[in-house]
Amino acid sequence: MSPWIGCVLAVVIGLAQGRPYSGPTSERTHTPPRAEDLDPMIVKTRSGLVRGMAKSVLDREVHVFTGIPFAKPPVGPLRFRKPVPVENWHGILDATTLPNSCHQQRYEYFPGFEGEEMWNPNTNMSEDCLYLNIWVPQKIRLRHHNAQDRYNKPKVPVLIWIYGGGYMSGTATLDVYDGLMVAATSDVIVASMQYRIGAFGFLYLEPLVKTGSNDAPGNMGLWDQAMAIRWIKDNIENFGGDPELITLFGESAGGGSVSIHLISPVTRGLARRGIMQSGTINAPWSFMTGERALEIGKILVEDCGCNVSQLAESPSRVMACLRAVDAKSISVHQWNSYFSILNFPSAPTIDGNFLPKHPLELLAEGDFPETEIIIGSNLDEGTYFMLYDFIDYFEKDGPIFLQRDKYLDIVNTIFKNMTTLERDAIIFQYTDWEKVNDEHLNQKMVGDIIGDYFFICPTNQFAQMFAEHGLKVYYYFFTQRPSTSPWGEWMGVMHGDEVGYVFGHPLNMSLSYSARERDLSLRIIEAFSTFALTGKPVPEDVNWPPYTKEQPYYYVFNAEDMGIGHGPRSTACAFWNDFFPKLKETPGENCGCDKSEPILDVELVQNMSMGIMLNRGNSESPWISLVFGLIVALAAV
């Protein structure tokens, strides 16, 4: 056969098999194996190749990838703007180092104290901080890497963590957020991301700057989170994860962020499920109006030495001035607008875009179909914050006793922007009228007020409104005080105490947790990972009924006593969620009286209620509506 005929046949056969012709066999060069095919620690992403590292824990291997960039560093002209996707890189990115923490102020009320230091940034603080981390069980990674069928490789659910910190602090790099134990003990992939916080993440000046300039639009931190979630969704399949089985989970501001992503028109549908720990978008601290955010932004401009009066005529000049200010100075000056306890100067803003309207309106609309959630609270949510904001009254080591006049001072300070009638109603609700001068009860009531108003009752409200749309809601109530807690006994089961159990810290034998605490941690990890896979946190043979307004069941997370409860804090939350909004609408609001003077004589109410209000230590009296009816009636006179 003629040589040229052989060449033609080779071309025909090659094209039929989908291969380009590369010359006679003797002259062809074989394509070398790809790096990601040879080394399971190398993963191909849409942005480029990344190399992680293997870590061993509990006799199991986990493949860990840290410090993967998902956006350009938001520095220079990108400060105070929405994130810009990272440019593709060449070569193999080393993903074995924890990323920078975003700029923030460290908490130094108790220098060197473990309970405080565990929440402070543990890596270098920088504006160059938009990175993410991924933990993959080795068995999942190898099974996926070695699968022959590239289109039907096994995939597992993905849990994406969003850290808390009041939208003012926090970092995904904290030891307590290490996803190693979760990945080692379950068939899920864990991921987390950094996002901008404080003014860097939430400065809102858009109404005063040029439309479309993308300068200080507010909610930049939420846009950071959204970009990271999208990056993970686009690339997680190459790590062995299922992009259609993404569950967001977070605590405090992280929980608030999760709830936003589930209901925002910008991000709903990105994740199939959500887990909210002690934080929801409808909580008073978790959002602010555009008007308030704008006022706070103008104060920061002035405090940073820039001319706020030029915002209307020369916004670009003002923004250039702000971008020239040292990041540390901004971190300090932003706190000048701290108003009162849990009233932070940065928070998700109703901007007409990411958060187009009031969170309760979005919840009422219910435009988030086929979404399932786990939601929950801790027993003593308020004690952590009462210590920090009223440090002159309390000691972290306790014991604590609070005189009645100091109790009244604290309540009036917390709610200083409310009317006297509203404050009187709160005091009335949170007083045991048979033990008015019980200093232990006064201290406990302050913790209950803060915990109920800022955390437990907004959580209940979110759960109820979500369930009203026919969606599955599973509620937990965490009541386990960590045996290793360095905080005083009086602080109880604090805000954030569940996080260590969620991430498997009791499984670290060097930390001296009890065997039952280790079992509790494993149960929580199993519940969250099972939920990520099936949408139900427990097998069919375990009783954890869904939560509804009519049947508000919750599951108790406790090392000694697991079970089902009803509530939690039903009567207190009826006060905050049902009665208090009506009180704010009463004619007494416009009575024209001197609001610096009490509208009601609290001692008179005390005397009237003696014999009626019995044993109201936990605010559970059935007579509450009768007496409040009297309050409203008197206010309307």
Coordinates of N, CA and C in Angstrom, one line a residue, residues 43-50 234-235 238:
V43 N -5.9 19.6 42.6 CA -7.3 19.6 42.0 C -7.3 20.7 41.0
K44 N -8.0 20.4 39.9 CA -8.2 21.4 38.8 C -9.5 22.2 39.1
T45 N -9.4 23.5 39.2 CA -10.6 24.4 39.3 C -10.7 25.3 38.1
R46 N -11.8 26.0 38.0 CA -11.9 26.9 36.9 C -11.0 28.0 36.9
S47 N -10.4 28.3 38.1 CA -9.4 29.4 38.3 C -8.0 28.9 38.1
G48 N -7.8 27.6 38.2 CA -6.4 27.1 38.0 C -6.2 25.9 39.0
L49 N -5.0 25.3 38.9 CA -4.7 24.1 39.7 C -4.4 24.6 41.2
V50 N -4.8 23.8 42.1 CA -4.5 24.0 43.5 C -3.9 22.7 44.2
D234 N -19.3 26.2 41.7 CA -18.8 25.9 40.4 C -17.6 24.9 40.4
N235 N -16.9 24.8 41.5 CA -15.7 23.9 41.5 C -15.7 22.7 42.4
N238 N -15.1 18.9 41.4 CA -13.7 18.4 41.2 C -13.1 18.0 42.5

